[in-house]
Structure formats: structure tokens, C-alpha cells
Amino acid sequence: MNIEEVLVPDTGNDGEMDVIEVAVSIGDVIEKEQTLIVLESDKATMEIPSSVAGKLVSLKLKSGDRAKSGDVIAEVEVTASEATNEVQQEKAKTETPVIEPIKTAQPENAAKQPPVLEQKNETIEHSQAPELNTAVVHAGPAVRKFAREHAVDLSRVRASGPRARILQEDVTQYIKSQIQRAQNGQIIGAGFSHGAVALPDFKQFGEISAQTMTKVHLKTAENMQRSCQIPQVTQFDEADITALEEFRKKQKNVAEQKGIKLTPMAFLLKACAYALKALPQFNVSLDLANQHIIQKHYVHIAFAVDTPYGLFVPVIRDVDKKGIWEIAGECQDLAARARDKKLLPAEMQGACFTISSLGAIGGTSFTPIVNSPEVAILGVSKAQIKPVYNAQGEWQPKLMLPLSLTYDHRAVNGADGARFTSLLGNVLSDLRELLL
Ligand code: CAO
């Protein structure tokens, strides 16, 4: 049995240093260069590796001790191959190189005045949101390894050890709190952190102010980013709604009596329900994990509502089974309640398809983003009177409604995209189609 002592090498530091972590235990079989302890001075933290391989038979230092160059750290029963190389071992021991600090710990005065570690993470709106540790992270190799294995970003972990050192219990506590928050649905915004761009200091360019993003805004941003990972294509078309507008205007008195505002939206909802039934490949969701296409046999359609608090997307159920007045009434009621923040969560769930109408505002076309797990969304822009030529080369002024259909190209092919908008065009230009 050949027992070797492992010493604290020349650390380049004259005085004693704190042993802040012991990374091994008696009985461990260790490798050469494996970290045994971590030393810390006011200026640096350094991991001290073993100069030999073998079984650890004793530890002479423990966490909290002070140590200096030449002190014995441990005794190791060296392995046979190491023992036969005893001469080299001796040499290595006497020629142990100066250990360079692995990182600068804190500025000169930091030990007396530790830096403020808590900076609120602006992308997560919750009182118990993890705090970003903007100072240098202090953690030993075992803790770093543990954090790595659990995909924990140590800069988010609150340190409870001496001199703001992160302990393994801190990482465990952090993991627990994140699981708890995820289970409570409190983690919002974390999903798009990878899309974040490093921001310059805008103040250098002029005056700025910042306000906290609302939950609705964060959730929308997160959903949009997730949806942008879908391969999507937008199909543009125009529908002649001249006759539809005439019909709609004729209904104004009836609408007033019913207390309902009849806009093109109700007709769009009805036309989309018709198209979803005619082309059911648009009324699906992809379950890629199980390699299933989930066909829906109901027709619930969502529509985007612009409110001062952000975008809300209420859902009208069974649009295919409802008449225009009922749809218009529901649309009006849901939009009003969205603006009053009175929508129930259930009223924003279960959609098969979405309509986003910017018609009352303007624009000629746009590319809406599929609201996953739906596979298509219809964007509607402002109707405009345009000259439309017939087969004889004569033109007539027609009210043309721009349609922008975005679809998930994994679920729907391009020809069907064109079929969908073309069908919508036919239905909207001649409402009698809806009766068929
Ligand atoms: N072209 C021309 N005029 C249109 C039109 C169109 N495509 N769509 C609506 N209009 C007219 C309406 O007919 C109405 O005029 P009248 O009073 O003369 O009839 C006027 O514009 C106002 O309509 P509205 O906005 O009050 O009602 P709506 O049913 O058309 O829309 C709603 C309701 C909730 C969809 C809409 O108010 C809204 O919030 N749109 C914004 C949606 C949005 O933000 N989408 C982007 C989401 S992110 O992709």
C-alpha cells in the first residue's frame, strides 16, 4: 500500500485562504487532476486538483478551515500504475505549478460590501419571479455540476452561503420553486427568453422610459414566438363583397331593432365555418408526439379583439349551426366583454380556426400568424372599391375584400390553401352558396 499526501500547491497567495468547499469524500476513488477542494481569498476562487490518482483515505481539511501553500489536503492510496511511477509522482509533487485563479471573485472592497445580487427579471411578471444574479456567480465544482445536470442557470439562483456563495441546497430550492411555479401556471414569458436580443443602453441615444409588460402582452408574445416555429405560408386573395354589402346595409333597420351591429364579421365567420366543413383538412391539429392528425368534428371559431390591455381571442362555438344574427350578437357581446376584461377563460378556449380582422382600420393585406395548435388563420383587411373586368373586357366598380390565409404547411398543402380562399370568395360574393 502506497499512501501519498496531496498538498496545497503554490497558489501565488502568501497568506491563508478559506476552504469553501470540499468536493470529495473519504473512500472516493479519485482521478489525477480531479478537484479536491475549493479555496477562496478576497480576490479569487480556485479549485485545487489532486496530483495523484487513487483512493482517498483521509481528508485533512474541511469546509470553513483556512489553508496555505504546503498544507496537507488529503492522503491518497495511490493506484498500482501511479505507484510504479513514484519517481515521476515525487517530481510532480515538488514541481506542482502555480495555480492560477479560475476567476476573479469580487472587486477589492467587495468582501466588505457584497454587491447587490437581486435584480428583477423584467421578462417575468410575478412577485416571486426568479432574480437575476448579475454579479459573478460563486459556486464550487460540485454545485456547478449539480446545476449543469439539472439545466439550472446559476445566475438565477439566490445564494445563501458565505460571501454570496451558491450551495447545493440553493439549487435544490430553486428547482423546487420553479416546479411549483410551473405547476401553478405562474411562469409566463420564460418561453421566449431564447429569442431575446442583447439590448444596448438606449439612454445613450436619447430619453427613454420603461413600463412592465402586462401578463396578456407576455402571453401573446410567448404564443407568437412559439407559433413562429411553425412552417407557415400565407395565401392572398380577394372576395367581391358588393352584393354582401348591399344586403348588409338593407338589414340596418332590422339590426337596430335587434340591438345588434351587423358588420362583415358575422358573414366571415359563417363563410369560414362553411369552408372548414368543405375542407376539413383545415379543421385539424397535429399531434406530432403520437404521429396523429386530430380531426375536429365541431366548428368553433375564434376572432381577435384589439383592446387597450392587449389582444384577446374569444371563441364562438358551433358557428356552422348558428344563424347570422346569433353569430353577430355573440361577436358583439364577446368583443365588448373582452374590452371590459370580462371574458371567462373558457370563452377563449377550444377554437379550430381564427379570424383576425383589421378591416375597420386599414391596410391592403398582412400575414397573420397561425395560432397553434390550430392550423390556419384568416386575416381580413379593408374592403375597397376596385375596377373589376368581366370576360368582355368591361369593367365595373366592385367592393373587394382582401383575404390573407396563413396555414401550417405541415398540415395543409398549397393547393388546399388556394382552394380555401377561393371557396371563401365564392361564398362571400354570393351568400346563396351558404344555403347549399
Ligand atoms: N372593410 C371595410 N370596412 C369594414 C371591414 C372591412 N374588412 N370590417 C369592418 N368594417 C367596418 C364595419 O362594417 C363597421 O362600419 P359600419 O359601422 O359602417 O358598419 C366599422 O368597420 C367598424 O367595425 P368594428 O370594428 O366595430 O366591427 P367588426 O365586427 O368589423 O370587428 C372586431 C370587430 C372585434 C374584430 C374588431 O373591433 C377588432 O378588434 N379588430 C382588431 C383585430 C386585431 O387586432 N387583429 C390583429 C390580431 S394580431 O394578428
Coordinates of C-alpha atoms and ligand atoms in Angstrom, one line a residue:
M1 CA 0.0 0.0 0.0
N2 CA 1.5 3.3 -1.0
I3 CA 0.0 6.4 0.7
E4 CA 0.7 9.8 -0.8
E5 CA 0.0 13.2 0.7
V6 CA -1.6 15.8 -1.6
L7 CA -0.5 19.3 -0.6
V8 CA -1.9 22.7 -1.3
P9 CA 0.3 23.9 -4.2
D10 CA 1.8 27.3 -4.6
T11 CA -1.3 29.4 -5.1
G12 CA 0.6 32.6 -5.6
N13 CA -1.1 33.9 -2.5
D14 CA 1.1 34.5 0.6
G15 CA -1.5 34.2 3.3
E16 CA -4.1 31.7 4.3
M17 CA -7.2 31.2 2.2
D18 CA -10.7 29.9 3.2
V19 CA -11.6 26.3 2.3
I20 CA -15.0 27.0 0.9
E21 CA -15.8 23.6 -0.4
V22 CA -14.6 20.0 -0.2
A23 CA -15.5 18.3 -3.4
V24 CA -14.6 14.7 -2.4
S25 CA -15.3 12.3 0.5
I26 CA -13.1 9.7 2.2
G27 CA -13.3 6.4 0.3
D28 CA -13.8 8.1 -3.1
V29 CA -11.7 6.8 -5.9
I30 CA -10.3 9.9 -7.4
E31 CA -8.6 10.7 -10.6
K32 CA -5.5 12.8 -11.1
E33 CA -6.5 16.4 -11.7
Q34 CA -9.9 15.9 -10.0
T35 CA -10.8 18.8 -7.9
L36 CA -10.4 18.1 -4.1
I37 CA -11.2 21.4 -2.5
V38 CA -12.0 25.0 -3.4
L39 CA -10.1 27.8 -1.8
E40 CA -11.1 31.4 -1.8
S41 CA -9.3 34.6 -0.9
D42 CA -10.6 38.2 -1.1
K43 CA -9.6 38.2 -4.8
A44 CA -10.0 34.8 -6.2
T45 CA -11.6 31.4 -6.1
M46 CA -9.5 28.4 -7.1
E47 CA -10.1 24.7 -7.5
I48 CA -7.3 22.6 -6.1
P49 CA -6.8 19.4 -8.1
S50 CA -5.3 16.1 -6.9
S51 CA -1.7 15.5 -8.1
V52 CA -2.3 11.7 -7.9
A53 CA -5.0 9.1 -8.7
G54 CA -6.2 6.6 -6.2
K55 CA -8.4 6.0 -3.2
L56 CA -8.9 8.8 -0.7
V57 CA -8.0 7.5 2.7
S58 CA -8.1 10.7 4.8
L59 CA -9.0 14.4 4.5
K60 CA -7.1 16.9 6.5
L61 CA -9.2 20.0 5.6
K62 CA -12.8 20.7 5.9
S63 CA -15.1 23.4 4.7
G64 CA -14.5 26.6 6.8
D65 CA -10.8 25.8 7.6
R66 CA -8.1 28.1 6.5
A67 CA -5.2 26.7 4.4
K68 CA -2.0 27.9 2.8
S69 CA 0.5 26.6 0.3
G70 CA 2.2 23.4 1.5
D71 CA -0.7 22.3 3.8
V72 CA -1.8 18.7 3.5
I73 CA -5.2 18.4 1.9
A74 CA -5.6 14.6 1.9
E75 CA -3.9 11.2 1.9
V76 CA -4.4 9.0 -1.2
E77 CA -3.7 5.3 -1.5
V78 CA -2.3 5.5 -5.0
T79 CA -3.2 3.1 -7.7
A80 CA -0.6 0.5 -8.9
S81 CA 0.2 2.4 -12.0
E82 CA 0.7 5.5 -10.0
A83 CA 2.9 3.7 -7.5
T84 CA 5.2 2.3 -10.2
N85 CA 5.6 5.9 -11.3
E86 CA 6.7 7.0 -7.9
V87 CA 9.6 8.9 -9.2
Q88 CA 7.5 11.0 -11.5
Q89 CA 5.0 11.5 -8.7
E90 CA 7.7 12.9 -6.4
K91 CA 8.8 15.2 -9.2
A92 CA 5.2 16.3 -9.9
K93 CA 4.6 17.0 -6.3
T94 CA 7.7 19.2 -6.0
E95 CA 7.1 20.9 -9.3
T96 CA 3.4 21.5 -8.9
P97 CA 2.8 24.6 -11.0
V98 CA 1.4 27.8 -9.6
I99 CA -2.4 27.5 -9.7
E100 CA -4.0 30.5 -11.4
P101 CA -7.2 31.8 -10.0
I102 CA -10.1 30.3 -12.0
K103 CA -12.0 33.6 -11.9
T104 CA -11.9 36.9 -10.3
A105 CA -14.4 36.8 -7.5
Q106 CA -15.2 40.3 -6.5
P107 CA -13.7 43.8 -6.6
E108 CA -11.2 44.7 -3.8
N109 CA -13.8 46.0 -1.5
A110 CA -16.5 43.5 -2.3
A111 CA -15.9 41.3 0.7
K112 CA -16.9 44.1 3.0
Q113 CA -19.6 45.4 0.7
P114 CA -21.1 42.5 -1.2
P115 CA -22.7 43.6 -4.5
V116 CA -26.4 43.7 -4.7
L117 CA -27.4 40.4 -6.2
E118 CA -31.1 40.9 -6.7
Q119 CA -32.2 42.5 -10.0
K120 CA -35.7 41.8 -11.0
N121 CA -36.0 39.9 -14.2
E122 CA -38.1 42.2 -16.4
T123 CA -39.4 39.4 -18.7
I124 CA -41.3 37.5 -15.9
E125 CA -44.2 39.2 -14.3
H126 CA -44.7 37.7 -10.9
S127 CA -43.8 38.8 -7.5
Q128 CA -41.8 35.6 -6.9
A129 CA -40.1 35.7 -10.2
P130 CA -36.5 34.4 -10.1
E131 CA -34.0 37.1 -9.6
L132 CA -31.1 37.5 -11.9
N133 CA -27.7 37.4 -10.2
T134 CA -25.8 40.0 -12.1
A135 CA -22.7 39.6 -10.1
V136 CA -20.1 36.9 -10.6
V137 CA -21.6 33.5 -9.6
H138 CA -19.8 31.9 -6.7
A139 CA -20.2 28.2 -6.7
G140 CA -17.9 25.2 -6.3
P141 CA -17.5 22.5 -8.9
A142 CA -19.9 20.1 -7.2
V143 CA -22.6 22.7 -7.2
R144 CA -21.8 23.7 -10.8
K145 CA -22.0 20.0 -11.8
F146 CA -25.3 19.6 -10.0
A147 CA -26.7 22.7 -11.7
R148 CA -25.5 21.6 -15.1
E149 CA -27.1 18.2 -14.6
H150 CA -30.4 19.9 -13.8
A151 CA -30.1 22.6 -16.5
V152 CA -30.1 25.3 -13.9
D153 CA -28.7 28.7 -14.8
L154 CA -26.8 29.6 -11.7
S155 CA -27.1 33.3 -12.3
R156 CA -30.8 32.9 -11.3
V157 CA -30.2 31.1 -8.0
R158 CA -30.2 33.0 -4.8
A159 CA -27.1 32.3 -2.8
S160 CA -27.2 31.6 0.9
G161 CA -23.6 30.6 1.5
P162 CA -20.9 32.8 2.9
R163 CA -19.9 35.6 0.7
A164 CA -22.9 35.1 -1.6
R165 CA -21.8 31.5 -2.4
I166 CA -24.4 29.3 -4.0
L167 CA -24.8 26.0 -2.1
Q168 CA -26.3 22.8 -3.4
E169 CA -29.4 23.4 -1.2
D170 CA -29.9 26.7 -3.0
V171 CA -30.0 25.0 -6.4
T172 CA -32.4 22.4 -5.0
Q173 CA -34.6 25.1 -3.6
Y174 CA -34.5 26.9 -6.9
I175 CA -35.6 23.8 -8.8
K176 CA -38.4 23.2 -6.3
S177 CA -39.7 26.7 -6.6
Q178 CA -39.6 26.6 -10.4
I179 CA -41.5 23.3 -10.5
Q180 CA -44.1 24.8 -8.1
R181 CA -44.5 28.0 -10.2
A182 CA -44.8 26.0 -13.4
Q183 CA -47.5 23.8 -11.8
N184 CA -49.3 26.9 -10.7
G185 CA -49.1 28.3 -14.2
Q186 CA -47.1 31.3 -12.9
I187 CA -44.2 31.1 -15.3
I188 CA -45.0 33.4 -18.1
G189 CA -42.5 34.8 -20.5
A190 CA -39.7 32.3 -19.8
G191 CA -40.6 30.5 -23.0
F192 CA -39.3 33.3 -25.2
S193 CA -36.1 34.1 -23.4
H194 CA -34.1 32.4 -26.2
G195 CA -35.4 34.9 -28.6
A196 CA -34.2 37.8 -26.5
V197 CA -31.7 40.2 -28.1
A198 CA -28.9 41.8 -26.1
L199 CA -30.1 45.3 -25.7
P200 CA -27.9 48.4 -26.0
D201 CA -28.1 51.1 -23.4
F202 CA -30.8 53.1 -25.1
K203 CA -30.2 56.1 -22.9
Q204 CA -27.1 56.8 -24.9
F205 CA -29.3 57.7 -27.8
G206 CA -31.9 59.8 -26.0
E207 CA -34.5 59.9 -23.3
I208 CA -36.4 56.7 -22.6
S209 CA -38.9 55.2 -20.2
A210 CA -39.9 51.6 -19.4
Q211 CA -43.1 50.0 -18.3
T212 CA -43.7 46.5 -17.2
M213 CA -45.3 44.3 -19.8
T214 CA -48.8 43.0 -18.9
K215 CA -49.5 39.3 -18.5
V216 CA -51.6 39.4 -21.6
H217 CA -48.8 41.0 -23.6
L218 CA -46.3 38.5 -22.3
K219 CA -48.6 35.6 -23.0
T220 CA -49.3 36.9 -26.5
A221 CA -45.5 37.4 -27.2
E222 CA -44.8 33.8 -26.0
N223 CA -47.6 32.3 -28.1
M224 CA -46.5 34.3 -31.2
Q225 CA -42.9 33.2 -30.8
R226 CA -43.9 29.5 -30.4
S227 CA -46.2 29.8 -33.4
C228 CA -43.4 31.3 -35.5
Q229 CA -41.6 28.0 -35.3
I230 CA -44.3 26.5 -37.5
P231 CA -43.6 26.4 -41.2
Q232 CA -46.4 28.6 -42.5
V233 CA -47.5 30.1 -45.8
T234 CA -49.8 32.9 -46.5
Q235 CA -52.2 32.7 -49.4
F236 CA -53.7 36.1 -50.6
D237 CA -57.0 36.5 -52.4
E238 CA -59.8 39.0 -52.8
A239 CA -63.6 38.4 -52.4
D240 CA -66.2 40.5 -54.2
I241 CA -68.5 41.6 -51.4
T242 CA -70.5 44.1 -53.4
A243 CA -73.7 42.2 -53.0
L244 CA -73.0 41.2 -49.4
E245 CA -72.6 44.9 -48.5
E246 CA -75.8 45.8 -50.2
F247 CA -77.6 43.1 -48.3
R248 CA -75.9 44.1 -45.0
K249 CA -77.0 47.7 -45.4
K250 CA -80.6 46.7 -46.1
Q251 CA -80.6 44.9 -42.8
K252 CA -79.5 48.0 -40.8
N253 CA -83.1 48.8 -39.6
V254 CA -83.6 45.2 -38.5
A255 CA -80.2 45.2 -36.8
E256 CA -81.1 48.3 -34.9
Q257 CA -84.4 46.8 -33.7
K258 CA -82.5 43.7 -32.5
G259 CA -79.8 45.9 -30.9
I260 CA -77.1 44.1 -32.9
K261 CA -74.4 45.7 -35.0
L262 CA -74.2 43.8 -38.2
T263 CA -70.7 44.0 -39.7
P264 CA -68.9 41.9 -42.3
M265 CA -67.5 39.8 -39.4
A266 CA -70.6 37.7 -38.9
F267 CA -70.6 36.8 -42.6
L268 CA -66.9 36.0 -42.5
L269 CA -67.4 33.7 -39.5
K270 CA -70.3 31.9 -41.3
A271 CA -68.3 31.6 -44.5
C272 CA -65.2 30.2 -42.7
A273 CA -67.4 27.7 -40.9
Y274 CA -68.7 26.6 -44.4
A275 CA -65.1 26.4 -45.7
L276 CA -63.9 24.4 -42.7
K277 CA -66.7 21.8 -43.3
A278 CA -66.0 21.7 -47.0
L279 CA -62.2 21.4 -46.5
P280 CA -61.8 19.5 -43.2
Q281 CA -58.1 19.3 -43.5
F282 CA -58.1 22.9 -42.1
N283 CA -60.1 21.7 -39.0
V284 CA -57.3 19.6 -37.5
S285 CA -54.5 19.8 -35.0
L286 CA -51.2 17.9 -35.4
D287 CA -50.3 15.6 -32.5
L288 CA -46.7 15.1 -33.6
A289 CA -45.7 13.3 -30.4
N290 CA -48.1 10.5 -31.3
Q291 CA -47.9 11.0 -35.1
H292 CA -51.7 11.7 -35.2
I293 CA -53.8 14.1 -37.2
I294 CA -56.6 15.1 -34.9
Q295 CA -59.7 15.8 -36.9
K296 CA -62.3 18.0 -35.2
H297 CA -66.0 17.4 -35.9
Y298 CA -67.1 20.7 -34.4
V299 CA -66.6 24.2 -35.7
H300 CA -65.6 26.7 -33.1
I301 CA -64.0 29.9 -34.5
A302 CA -62.0 32.5 -32.6
F303 CA -61.7 36.1 -33.6
A304 CA -59.1 38.6 -32.5
V305 CA -60.2 41.6 -30.5
D306 CA -58.0 44.6 -30.1
T307 CA -58.2 46.1 -26.6
P308 CA -56.3 48.7 -24.6
Y309 CA -55.0 45.7 -22.5
G310 CA -53.7 43.7 -25.4
L311 CA -55.1 41.1 -27.8
F312 CA -57.9 38.8 -26.7
V313 CA -59.2 36.0 -28.8
P314 CA -62.7 34.8 -27.8
V315 CA -64.3 31.8 -29.4
I316 CA -67.8 31.4 -30.9
R317 CA -68.9 27.8 -30.6
D318 CA -70.6 25.8 -33.3
V319 CA -70.6 28.6 -35.8
D320 CA -71.8 26.1 -38.5
K321 CA -75.1 25.6 -36.6
K322 CA -75.9 29.3 -35.9
G323 CA -77.6 31.9 -38.0
I324 CA -76.1 35.3 -38.9
W325 CA -78.0 37.3 -36.3
E326 CA -77.0 34.9 -33.5
I327 CA -73.3 35.0 -34.6
A328 CA -73.3 38.8 -34.9
G329 CA -74.9 39.1 -31.4
E330 CA -72.3 36.8 -29.9
C331 CA -69.5 38.5 -31.7
Q332 CA -70.6 41.9 -30.3
D333 CA -71.1 40.6 -26.8
L334 CA -67.7 38.8 -26.7
A335 CA -65.8 41.8 -28.2
A336 CA -67.5 44.2 -25.6
R337 CA -66.6 41.9 -22.7
A338 CA -63.1 41.5 -24.0
R339 CA -62.7 45.2 -23.9
D340 CA -64.1 45.3 -20.3
K341 CA -61.8 42.5 -19.3
K342 CA -64.8 40.3 -18.5
L343 CA -64.1 37.3 -20.7
L344 CA -64.0 33.9 -18.9
P345 CA -61.0 31.7 -19.6
A346 CA -63.4 29.1 -21.1
E347 CA -64.6 31.6 -23.6
M348 CA -61.1 31.8 -25.1
Q349 CA -60.6 28.1 -25.5
G350 CA -61.4 25.4 -28.0
A351 CA -61.0 27.2 -31.3
C352 CA -60.5 25.3 -34.5
F353 CA -59.6 28.4 -36.6
T354 CA -59.1 32.1 -36.0
I355 CA -60.1 35.3 -37.9
S356 CA -58.1 38.4 -37.4
S357 CA -59.9 41.4 -39.0
L358 CA -58.1 44.7 -39.4
G359 CA -60.8 45.8 -41.9
A360 CA -62.1 48.7 -39.9
I361 CA -58.6 50.1 -39.5
G362 CA -57.0 49.8 -42.9
G363 CA -54.2 48.1 -44.9
T364 CA -54.3 46.0 -48.1
S365 CA -53.0 42.7 -46.7
F366 CA -50.9 41.2 -44.0
T367 CA -49.5 37.9 -42.9
P368 CA -51.3 36.7 -39.7
I369 CA -49.5 34.0 -37.6
V370 CA -51.2 30.7 -37.0
N371 CA -52.5 30.3 -33.5
S372 CA -51.1 26.9 -32.8
P373 CA -52.4 24.2 -32.2
E374 CA -54.9 25.5 -34.8
V375 CA -53.5 25.1 -38.3
A376 CA -54.9 28.1 -40.1
I377 CA -55.9 31.8 -39.5
L378 CA -57.7 34.2 -41.8
G379 CA -56.5 37.8 -41.9
V380 CA -59.0 40.3 -43.3
S381 CA -58.1 43.8 -44.5
K382 CA -60.1 46.9 -45.5
A383 CA -62.6 46.4 -48.4
Q384 CA -62.0 48.8 -51.2
I385 CA -63.9 49.6 -54.4
K386 CA -61.9 48.5 -57.4
P387 CA -62.5 48.2 -61.1
V388 CA -63.1 44.5 -62.0
Y389 CA -63.1 43.5 -65.6
N390 CA -65.5 40.9 -67.0
A391 CA -64.9 38.4 -69.8
Q392 CA -65.9 41.0 -72.4
G393 CA -63.3 43.4 -71.1
E394 CA -65.8 45.7 -69.5
W395 CA -65.2 46.9 -66.0
Q396 CA -67.5 47.5 -63.1
P397 CA -66.7 49.0 -59.7
K398 CA -66.8 46.2 -57.1
L399 CA -66.2 46.2 -53.4
M400 CA -63.2 43.9 -52.9
L401 CA -62.3 42.4 -49.6
P402 CA -58.6 41.4 -49.2
L403 CA -58.1 38.0 -47.6
S404 CA -54.8 36.6 -46.2
L405 CA -55.0 33.0 -45.2
T406 CA -52.0 31.7 -43.3
Y407 CA -51.8 27.9 -42.8
D408 CA -49.5 25.4 -41.2
H409 CA -47.7 23.8 -44.2
R410 CA -47.2 20.6 -42.2
A411 CA -51.0 20.1 -42.1
V412 CA -52.2 21.8 -45.3
N413 CA -50.8 21.9 -48.8
G414 CA -50.6 24.9 -51.0
A415 CA -53.3 23.8 -53.4
D416 CA -55.8 23.5 -50.5
G417 CA -54.7 26.9 -49.3
A418 CA -55.8 28.4 -52.6
R419 CA -59.0 26.3 -52.6
F420 CA -59.9 27.6 -49.2
T421 CA -59.6 31.3 -50.1
S422 CA -61.3 30.7 -53.5
L423 CA -64.2 29.0 -51.7
L424 CA -64.5 31.9 -49.3
G425 CA -64.5 34.3 -52.3
N426 CA -67.4 32.4 -53.9
V427 CA -69.4 32.2 -50.7
L428 CA -68.9 35.8 -49.7
S429 CA -69.7 37.1 -53.2
D430 CA -72.9 35.0 -53.3
L431 CA -74.4 34.3 -49.9
R432 CA -76.8 31.8 -51.5
E433 CA -73.9 29.4 -51.5
L434 CA -74.3 29.2 -47.8
L435 CA -77.7 27.6 -48.2
L436 CA -76.3 24.7 -50.3
Ligands
CAO1 N1 -63.5 46.5 -44.7 C1 -64.2 47.7 -44.6 N2 -64.9 48.0 -43.5 C2 -65.0 47.1 -42.5 C3 -64.4 45.9 -42.6 C4 -63.6 45.6 -43.7 N3 -63.0 44.5 -43.8 N4 -64.6 45.3 -41.4 C5 -65.4 46.0 -40.7 N5 -65.7 47.2 -41.4 C6 -66.5 48.3 -40.9 C7 -67.7 47.8 -40.2 O1 -68.7 47.5 -41.2 C8 -68.0 49.0 -39.4 O2 -68.6 50.0 -40.2 P1 -70.2 50.3 -40.2 O3 -70.4 50.8 -38.8 O4 -70.4 51.4 -41.2 O5 -70.9 49.1 -40.5 C9 -66.7 49.5 -39.0 O6 -65.7 49.0 -39.9 C10 -66.3 49.2 -37.6 O7 -66.4 47.8 -37.4 P2 -66.0 47.1 -36.0 O8 -64.5 47.1 -35.8 O9 -66.7 47.9 -34.9 O10 -66.6 45.7 -36.0 P3 -66.1 44.4 -36.7 O11 -67.2 43.4 -36.5 O12 -65.6 44.6 -38.1 O13 -64.8 43.9 -35.9 C11 -63.5 43.2 -34.1 C12 -64.9 43.5 -34.6 C13 -63.6 42.8 -32.6 C14 -62.9 42.1 -34.9 C15 -62.7 44.5 -34.2 O14 -63.2 45.5 -33.5 C16 -61.3 44.3 -33.8 O15 -60.9 44.4 -32.6 N6 -60.3 44.2 -34.7 C17 -58.9 44.1 -34.4 C18 -58.4 42.7 -34.6 C19 -56.9 42.6 -34.4 O16 -56.4 43.3 -33.6 N7 -56.3 41.8 -35.2 C20 -54.9 41.7 -35.2 C21 -54.5 40.5 -34.3 S1 -52.8 40.1 -34.4 O17 -52.7 39.4 -35.8

